[in-house]
PDB file of C-alpha atoms in Angstrom:
ATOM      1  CA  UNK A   1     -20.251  16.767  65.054  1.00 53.00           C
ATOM      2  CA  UNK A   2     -18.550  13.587  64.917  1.00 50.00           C
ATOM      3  CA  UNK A   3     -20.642  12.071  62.281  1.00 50.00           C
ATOM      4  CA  UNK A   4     -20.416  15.039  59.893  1.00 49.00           C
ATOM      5  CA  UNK A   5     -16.918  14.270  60.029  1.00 45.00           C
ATOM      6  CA  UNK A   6     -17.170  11.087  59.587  1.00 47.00           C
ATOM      7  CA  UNK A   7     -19.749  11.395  56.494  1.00 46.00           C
ATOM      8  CA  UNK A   8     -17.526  13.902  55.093  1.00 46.00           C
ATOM      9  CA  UNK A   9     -14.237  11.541  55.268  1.00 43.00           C
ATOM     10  CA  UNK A  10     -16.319   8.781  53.594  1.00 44.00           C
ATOM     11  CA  UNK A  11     -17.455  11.729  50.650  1.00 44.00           C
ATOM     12  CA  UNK A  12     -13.695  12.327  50.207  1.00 41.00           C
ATOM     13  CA  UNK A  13     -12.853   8.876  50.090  1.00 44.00           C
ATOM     14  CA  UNK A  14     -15.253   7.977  47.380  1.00 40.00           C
ATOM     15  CA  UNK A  15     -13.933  11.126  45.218  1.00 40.00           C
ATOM     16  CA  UNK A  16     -10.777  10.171  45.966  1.00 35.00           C
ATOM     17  CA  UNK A  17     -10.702   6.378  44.649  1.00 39.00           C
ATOM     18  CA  UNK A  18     -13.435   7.543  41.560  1.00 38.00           C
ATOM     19  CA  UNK A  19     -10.332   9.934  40.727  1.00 34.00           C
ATOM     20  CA  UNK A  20      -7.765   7.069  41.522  1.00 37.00           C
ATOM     21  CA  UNK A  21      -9.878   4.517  38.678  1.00 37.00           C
ATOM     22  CA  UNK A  22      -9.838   8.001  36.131  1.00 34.00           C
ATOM     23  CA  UNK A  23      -6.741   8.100  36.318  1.00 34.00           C
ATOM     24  CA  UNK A  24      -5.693   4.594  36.205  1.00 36.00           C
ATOM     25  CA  UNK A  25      -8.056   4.488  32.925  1.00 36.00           C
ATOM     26  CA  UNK A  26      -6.727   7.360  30.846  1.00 36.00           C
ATOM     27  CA  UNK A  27      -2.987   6.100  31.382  1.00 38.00           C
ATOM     28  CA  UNK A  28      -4.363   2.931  29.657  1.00 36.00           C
ATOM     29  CA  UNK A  29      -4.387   4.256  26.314  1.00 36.00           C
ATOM     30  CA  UNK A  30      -1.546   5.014  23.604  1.00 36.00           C
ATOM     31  CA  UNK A  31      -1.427   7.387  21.270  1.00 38.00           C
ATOM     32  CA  UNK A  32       1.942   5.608  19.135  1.00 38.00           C
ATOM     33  CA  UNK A  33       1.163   4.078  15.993  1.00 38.00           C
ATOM     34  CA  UNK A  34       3.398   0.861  17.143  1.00 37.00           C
ATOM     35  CA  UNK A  35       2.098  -2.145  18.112  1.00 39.00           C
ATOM     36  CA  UNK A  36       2.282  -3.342  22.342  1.00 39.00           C
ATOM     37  CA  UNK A  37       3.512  -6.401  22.959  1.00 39.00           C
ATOM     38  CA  UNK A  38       1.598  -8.644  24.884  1.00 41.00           C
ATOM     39  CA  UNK A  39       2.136  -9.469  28.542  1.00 38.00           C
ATOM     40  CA  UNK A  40       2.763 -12.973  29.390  1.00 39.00           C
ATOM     41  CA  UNK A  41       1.675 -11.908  33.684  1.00 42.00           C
ATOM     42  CA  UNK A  42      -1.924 -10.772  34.185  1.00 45.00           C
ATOM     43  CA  UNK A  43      -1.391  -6.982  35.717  1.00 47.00           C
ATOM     44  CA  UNK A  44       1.926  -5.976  33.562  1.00 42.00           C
ATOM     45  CA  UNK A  45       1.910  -2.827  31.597  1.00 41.00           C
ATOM     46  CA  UNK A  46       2.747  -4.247  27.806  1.00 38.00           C
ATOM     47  CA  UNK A  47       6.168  -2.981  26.569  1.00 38.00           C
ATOM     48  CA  UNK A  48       6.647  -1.299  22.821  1.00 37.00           C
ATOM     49  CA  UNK A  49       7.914  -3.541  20.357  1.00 37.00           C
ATOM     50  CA  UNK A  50      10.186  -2.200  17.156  1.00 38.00           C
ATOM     51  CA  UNK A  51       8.315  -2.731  14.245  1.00 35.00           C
ATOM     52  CA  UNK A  52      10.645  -2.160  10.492  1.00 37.00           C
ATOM     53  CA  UNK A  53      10.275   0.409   8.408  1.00 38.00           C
ATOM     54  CA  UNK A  54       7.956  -0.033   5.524  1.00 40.00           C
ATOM     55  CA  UNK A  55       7.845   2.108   2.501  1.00 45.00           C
ATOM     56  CA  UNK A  56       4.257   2.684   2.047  1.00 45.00           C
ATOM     57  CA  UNK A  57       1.071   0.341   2.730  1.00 44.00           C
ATOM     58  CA  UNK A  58       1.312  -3.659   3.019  1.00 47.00           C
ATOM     59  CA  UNK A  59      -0.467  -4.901   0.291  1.00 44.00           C
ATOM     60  CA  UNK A  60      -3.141  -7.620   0.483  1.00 53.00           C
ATOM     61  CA  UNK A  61      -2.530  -9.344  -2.186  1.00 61.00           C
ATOM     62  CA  UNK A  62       0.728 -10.496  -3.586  1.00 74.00           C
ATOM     63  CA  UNK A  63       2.539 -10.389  -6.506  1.00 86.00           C
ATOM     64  CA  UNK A  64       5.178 -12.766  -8.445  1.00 88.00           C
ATOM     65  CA  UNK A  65       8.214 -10.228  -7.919  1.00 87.00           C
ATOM     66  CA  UNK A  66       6.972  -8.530  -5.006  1.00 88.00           C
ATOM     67  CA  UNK A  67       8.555  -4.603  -4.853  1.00 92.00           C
ATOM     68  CA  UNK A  68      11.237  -5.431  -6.862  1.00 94.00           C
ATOM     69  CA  UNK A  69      11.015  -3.022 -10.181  1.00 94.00           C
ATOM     70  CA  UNK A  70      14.263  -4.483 -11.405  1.00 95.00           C
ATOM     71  CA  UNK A  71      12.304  -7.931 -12.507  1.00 96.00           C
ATOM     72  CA  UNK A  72      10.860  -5.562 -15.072  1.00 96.00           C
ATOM     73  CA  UNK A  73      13.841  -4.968 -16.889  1.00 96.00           C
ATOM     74  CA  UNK A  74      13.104  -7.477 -19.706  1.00 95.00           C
ATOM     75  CA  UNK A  75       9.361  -6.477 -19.937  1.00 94.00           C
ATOM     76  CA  UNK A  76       8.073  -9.295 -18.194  1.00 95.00           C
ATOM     77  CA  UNK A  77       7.207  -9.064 -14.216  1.00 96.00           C
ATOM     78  CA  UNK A  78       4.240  -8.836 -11.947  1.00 95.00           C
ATOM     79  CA  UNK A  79       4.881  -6.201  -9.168  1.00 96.00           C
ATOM     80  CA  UNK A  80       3.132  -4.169  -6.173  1.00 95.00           C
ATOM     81  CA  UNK A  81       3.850  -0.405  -6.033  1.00 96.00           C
ATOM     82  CA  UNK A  82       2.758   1.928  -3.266  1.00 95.00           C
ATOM     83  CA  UNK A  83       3.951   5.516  -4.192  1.00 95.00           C
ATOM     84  CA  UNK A  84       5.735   6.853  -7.156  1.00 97.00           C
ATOM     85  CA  UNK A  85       8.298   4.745  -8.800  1.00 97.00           C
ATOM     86  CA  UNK A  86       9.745   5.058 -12.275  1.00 98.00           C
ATOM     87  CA  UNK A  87      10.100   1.240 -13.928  1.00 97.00           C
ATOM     88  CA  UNK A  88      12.259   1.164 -16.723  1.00 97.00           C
ATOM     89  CA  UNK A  89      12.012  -2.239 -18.801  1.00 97.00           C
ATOM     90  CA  UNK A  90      12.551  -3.295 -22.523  1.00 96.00           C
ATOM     91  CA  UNK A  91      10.206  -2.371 -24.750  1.00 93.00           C
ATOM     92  CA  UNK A  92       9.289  -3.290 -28.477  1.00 92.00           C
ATOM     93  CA  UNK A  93      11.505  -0.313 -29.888  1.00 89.00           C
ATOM     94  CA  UNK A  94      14.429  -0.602 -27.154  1.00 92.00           C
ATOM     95  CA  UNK A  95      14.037   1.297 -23.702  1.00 95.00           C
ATOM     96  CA  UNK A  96      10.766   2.572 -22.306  1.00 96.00           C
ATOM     97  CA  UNK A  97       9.835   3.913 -18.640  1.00 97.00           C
ATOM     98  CA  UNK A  98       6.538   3.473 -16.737  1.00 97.00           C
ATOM     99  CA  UNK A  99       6.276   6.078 -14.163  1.00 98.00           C
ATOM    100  CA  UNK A 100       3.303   5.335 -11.572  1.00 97.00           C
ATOM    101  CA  UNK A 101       2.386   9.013 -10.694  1.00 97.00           C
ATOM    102  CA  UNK A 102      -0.442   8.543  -8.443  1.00 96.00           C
ATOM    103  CA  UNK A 103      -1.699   5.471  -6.254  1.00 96.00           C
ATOM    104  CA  UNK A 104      -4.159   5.673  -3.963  1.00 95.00           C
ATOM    105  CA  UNK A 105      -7.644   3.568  -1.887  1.00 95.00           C
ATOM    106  CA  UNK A 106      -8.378   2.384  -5.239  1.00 95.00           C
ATOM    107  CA  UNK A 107      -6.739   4.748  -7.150  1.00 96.00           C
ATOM    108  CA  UNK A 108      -4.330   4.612 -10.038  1.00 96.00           C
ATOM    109  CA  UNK A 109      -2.312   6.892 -12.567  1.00 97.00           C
ATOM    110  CA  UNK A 110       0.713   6.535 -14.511  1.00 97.00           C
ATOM    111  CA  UNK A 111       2.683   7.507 -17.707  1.00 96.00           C
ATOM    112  CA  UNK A 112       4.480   5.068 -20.540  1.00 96.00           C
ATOM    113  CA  UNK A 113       7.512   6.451 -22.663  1.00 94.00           C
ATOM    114  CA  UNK A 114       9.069   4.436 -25.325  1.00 91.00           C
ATOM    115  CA  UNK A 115      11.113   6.435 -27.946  1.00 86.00           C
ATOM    116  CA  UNK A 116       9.073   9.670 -29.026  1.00 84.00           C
ATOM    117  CA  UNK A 117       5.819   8.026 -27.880  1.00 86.00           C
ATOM    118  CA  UNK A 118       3.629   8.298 -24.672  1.00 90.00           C
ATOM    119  CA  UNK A 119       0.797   7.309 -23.248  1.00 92.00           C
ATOM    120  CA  UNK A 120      -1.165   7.844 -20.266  1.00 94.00           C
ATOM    121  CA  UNK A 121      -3.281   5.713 -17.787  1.00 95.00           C
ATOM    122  CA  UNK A 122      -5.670   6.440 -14.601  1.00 96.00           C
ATOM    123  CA  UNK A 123      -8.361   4.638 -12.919  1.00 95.00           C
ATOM    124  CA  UNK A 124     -10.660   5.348  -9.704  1.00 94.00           C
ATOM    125  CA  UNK A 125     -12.687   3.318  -7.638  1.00 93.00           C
ATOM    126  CA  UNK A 126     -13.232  -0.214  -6.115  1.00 92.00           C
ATOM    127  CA  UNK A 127     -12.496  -2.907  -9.200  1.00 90.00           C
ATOM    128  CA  UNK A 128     -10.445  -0.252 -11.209  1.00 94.00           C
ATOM    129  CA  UNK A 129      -7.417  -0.322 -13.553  1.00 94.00           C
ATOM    130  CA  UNK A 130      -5.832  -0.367 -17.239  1.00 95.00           C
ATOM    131  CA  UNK A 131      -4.447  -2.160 -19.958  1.00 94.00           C
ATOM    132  CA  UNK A 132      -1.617  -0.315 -21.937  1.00 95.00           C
ATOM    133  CA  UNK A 133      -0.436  -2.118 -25.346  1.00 94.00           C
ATOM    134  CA  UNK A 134       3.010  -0.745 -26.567  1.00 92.00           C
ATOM    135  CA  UNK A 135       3.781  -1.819 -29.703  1.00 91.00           C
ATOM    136  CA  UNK A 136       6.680  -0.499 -31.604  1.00 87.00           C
ATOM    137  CA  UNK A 137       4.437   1.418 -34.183  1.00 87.00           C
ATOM    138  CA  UNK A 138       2.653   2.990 -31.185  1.00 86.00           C
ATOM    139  CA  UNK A 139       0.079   2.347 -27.966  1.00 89.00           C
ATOM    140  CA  UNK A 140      -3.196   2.151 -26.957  1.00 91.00           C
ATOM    141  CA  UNK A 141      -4.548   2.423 -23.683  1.00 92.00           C
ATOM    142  CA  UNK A 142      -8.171   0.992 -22.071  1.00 93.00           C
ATOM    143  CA  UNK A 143      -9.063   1.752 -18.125  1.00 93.00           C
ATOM    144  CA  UNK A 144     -11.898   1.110 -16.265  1.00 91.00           C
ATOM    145  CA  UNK A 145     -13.561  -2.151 -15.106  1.00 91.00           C
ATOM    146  CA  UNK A 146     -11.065  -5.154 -14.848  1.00 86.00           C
ATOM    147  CA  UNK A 147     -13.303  -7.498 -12.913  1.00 76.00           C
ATOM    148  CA  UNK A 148     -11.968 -11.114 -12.826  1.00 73.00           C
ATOM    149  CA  UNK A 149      -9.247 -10.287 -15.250  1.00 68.00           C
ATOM    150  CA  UNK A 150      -6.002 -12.740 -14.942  1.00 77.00           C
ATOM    151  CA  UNK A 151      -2.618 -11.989 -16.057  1.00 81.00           C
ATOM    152  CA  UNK A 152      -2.525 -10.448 -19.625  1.00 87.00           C
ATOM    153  CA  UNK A 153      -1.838 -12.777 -22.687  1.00 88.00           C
ATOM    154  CA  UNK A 154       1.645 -12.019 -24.752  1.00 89.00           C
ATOM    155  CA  UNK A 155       1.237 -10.128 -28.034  1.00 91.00           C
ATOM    156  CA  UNK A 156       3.388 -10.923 -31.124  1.00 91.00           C
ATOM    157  CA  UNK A 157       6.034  -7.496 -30.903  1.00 91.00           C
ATOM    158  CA  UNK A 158       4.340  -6.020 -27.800  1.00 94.00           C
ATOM    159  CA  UNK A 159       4.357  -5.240 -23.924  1.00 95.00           C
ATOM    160  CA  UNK A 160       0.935  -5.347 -22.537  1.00 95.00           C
ATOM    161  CA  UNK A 161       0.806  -3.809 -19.060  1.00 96.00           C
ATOM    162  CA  UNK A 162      -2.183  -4.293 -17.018  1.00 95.00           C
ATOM    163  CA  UNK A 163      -2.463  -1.821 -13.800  1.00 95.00           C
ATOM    164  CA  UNK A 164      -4.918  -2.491 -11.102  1.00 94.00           C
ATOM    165  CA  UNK A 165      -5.969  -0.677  -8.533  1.00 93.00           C
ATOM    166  CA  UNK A 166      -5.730  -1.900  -4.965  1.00 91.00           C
ATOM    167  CA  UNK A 167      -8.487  -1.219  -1.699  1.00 91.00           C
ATOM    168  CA  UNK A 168      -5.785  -0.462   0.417  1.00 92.00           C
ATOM    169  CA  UNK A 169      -3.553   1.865  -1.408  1.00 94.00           C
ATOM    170  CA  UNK A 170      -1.448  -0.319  -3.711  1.00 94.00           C
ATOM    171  CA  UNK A 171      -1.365  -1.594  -7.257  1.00 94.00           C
ATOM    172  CA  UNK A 172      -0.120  -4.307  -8.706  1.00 94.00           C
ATOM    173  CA  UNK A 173       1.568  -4.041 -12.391  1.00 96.00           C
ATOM    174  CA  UNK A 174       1.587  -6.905 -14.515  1.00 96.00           C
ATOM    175  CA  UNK A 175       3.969  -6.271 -17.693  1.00 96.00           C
ATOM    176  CA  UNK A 176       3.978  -9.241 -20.460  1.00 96.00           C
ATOM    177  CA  UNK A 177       6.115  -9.288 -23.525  1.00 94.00           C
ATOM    178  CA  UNK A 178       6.537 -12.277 -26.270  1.00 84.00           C
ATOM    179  CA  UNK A 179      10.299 -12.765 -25.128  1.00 73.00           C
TER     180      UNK A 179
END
């Protein structure tokens, strides 16, 4: 009798520290979006660290003026949006607005006004964008394809704004005038 007792002590134990290492495991994880900061002693639990608030995704590439939609004004900038913005900025015939409707994973859509004109722009997929000419007898839009395309070249009375569609949820607008 004293060695089923014994057997069924050491059955108990071994269920006992398998449920010990479970639950040791499953209190490993996170489910917060922010970021742990590392231990410096082998054994410590990491602590949280505060991480600023971003609007939108981080963009992987960079641009001249960064987020700032103000460095438009004069029709000449290189920017990164993320979600809808309006960008108003001197055009050929006075003011004009670009307002980026949609951006997406390699996705792109937005609307020009200048006067009584406007134009439209979208693009989809990995490579993707468009080039919008204003001029101040009218525009003309051409999206698709931009594949190794730099920074647009000035036009003689003109804003040429290329839009191009980022992997990781951006776009970066390039507007060039002749002033």
């Amino acid at each position: 009798m004293a060695a089923t007792t014994a057997r069924g002590l050491r059955r108990t134990g071994v269920a006992l520290a398998a449920l010990i290492a479970l639950t040791a495991a499953a209190g490993c994880g996170s489910d917060s979006d922010t970021p742990a900061k590392a231990s410096s002693r082998p054994g410590e639990r990491p602590t949280k660290v505060d991480s600023p608030q971003q609007p939108g995704p981080r963009p992987s590439v960079s641009a001249a003026d960064g987020r700032d939609i103000t460095a438009c004004a004069d029709g000449n900038c290189e920017i990164v949006v993320s979600e809808p913005v309006k960008i108003p900025f001197k055009g050929p015939r006075g003011p004009a607005t670009l307002s980026v409707t949609e951006v997406g994973l390699n996705a792109i859509a937005y609307t020009v006004k200048s006067g009584n004109g406007r134009s439209t722009g979208s693009a989809s997929g990995p490579g993707q964008g468009c080039i919008t000419v204003l001029r101040s007898n009218g525009s003309g839009n051409s999206c698709g394809g931009l594949g190794a395309a730099g920074r647009p070249s000035p036009q003689p009375d003109a804003v040429v704004i290329q839009a191009a569609a980022g992997e990781d949820g951006t776009a970066v607008f390039q507007f060039v005038s002749d002033r």
